[in-house]
Amino acid sequence: MGTFWAVIAGLIPSIGVGLLFWLAMRKIVRADRNERAAIERHDAEAQDDLANSASD
């Protein structure tokens, strides 16, 4: 039974680091996706403003 706990104790740090890496990458990917959406909205608004000022 002592070997089982030794194996678990050896795996817990790796699982913890893996979980932290996954959470960090998830945040980075979501932030990038939101930033790209915001840039796309901004570009669309700029195009609309350009089109409206050209037609006036």
CSV table of C-alpha atoms in Angstrom, one decimal:
chain,number,residue,atom,x,y,z
A,1,MET,CA,0.0,0.0,0.0
A,2,GLY,CA,3.0,2.3,0.6
A,3,THR,CA,4.0,2.0,-3.1
A,4,PHE,CA,0.5,3.1,-4.2
A,5,TRP,CA,0.8,6.3,-2.1
A,6,ALA,CA,4.3,6.9,-3.4
A,7,VAL,CA,3.1,6.7,-7.0
A,8,ILE,CA,0.2,9.1,-6.2
A,9,ALA,CA,2.5,11.5,-4.5
A,10,GLY,CA,4.7,11.4,-7.6
A,11,LEU,CA,1.8,12.1,-9.9
A,12,ILE,CA,0.1,14.9,-8.1
A,13,PRO,CA,2.7,17.6,-8.9
A,14,SER,CA,2.6,16.7,-12.6
A,15,ILE,CA,-1.2,16.7,-12.7
A,16,GLY,CA,-1.1,20.1,-10.9
A,17,VAL,CA,1.3,21.6,-13.3
A,18,GLY,CA,-0.6,20.2,-16.2
A,19,LEU,CA,-3.8,21.7,-14.9
A,20,LEU,CA,-2.2,25.1,-14.4
A,21,PHE,CA,-0.8,25.0,-18.0
A,22,TRP,CA,-4.2,24.1,-19.3
A,23,LEU,CA,-5.9,26.9,-17.5
A,24,ALA,CA,-3.3,29.4,-18.7
A,25,MET,CA,-3.6,28.3,-22.3
A,26,ARG,CA,-7.4,28.4,-22.1
A,27,LYS,CA,-7.3,32.0,-20.8
A,28,ILE,CA,-4.8,33.0,-23.6
A,29,VAL,CA,-6.9,31.4,-26.3
A,30,ARG,CA,-10.2,33.0,-25.0
A,31,ALA,CA,-8.5,36.4,-24.7
A,32,ASP,CA,-7.2,36.1,-28.3
A,33,ARG,CA,-10.6,35.1,-29.6
A,34,ASN,CA,-12.3,38.0,-27.8
A,35,GLU,CA,-9.7,40.5,-29.0
A,36,ARG,CA,-10.1,39.3,-32.6
A,37,ALA,CA,-13.9,39.7,-32.3
A,38,ALA,CA,-13.5,43.2,-30.9
A,39,ILE,CA,-11.1,44.2,-33.7
A,40,GLU,CA,-13.6,42.8,-36.3
A,41,ARG,CA,-16.4,44.8,-34.7
A,42,HIS,CA,-14.3,48.0,-34.7
A,43,ASP,CA,-13.3,47.4,-38.4
A,44,ALA,CA,-17.0,46.9,-39.3
A,45,GLU,CA,-18.0,50.2,-37.5
A,46,ALA,CA,-15.2,52.0,-39.3
A,47,GLN,CA,-16.3,50.7,-42.7
A,48,ASP,CA,-19.9,51.8,-41.9
A,49,ASP,CA,-18.7,55.3,-40.8
A,50,LEU,CA,-16.7,55.5,-44.0
A,51,ALA,CA,-19.6,54.4,-46.2
A,52,ASN,CA,-22.0,56.9,-44.4
A,53,SER,CA,-19.6,59.8,-44.7
A,54,ALA,CA,-19.0,59.0,-48.4
A,55,SER,CA,-22.7,59.0,-49.2
A,56,ASP,CA,-23.3,62.4,-47.4
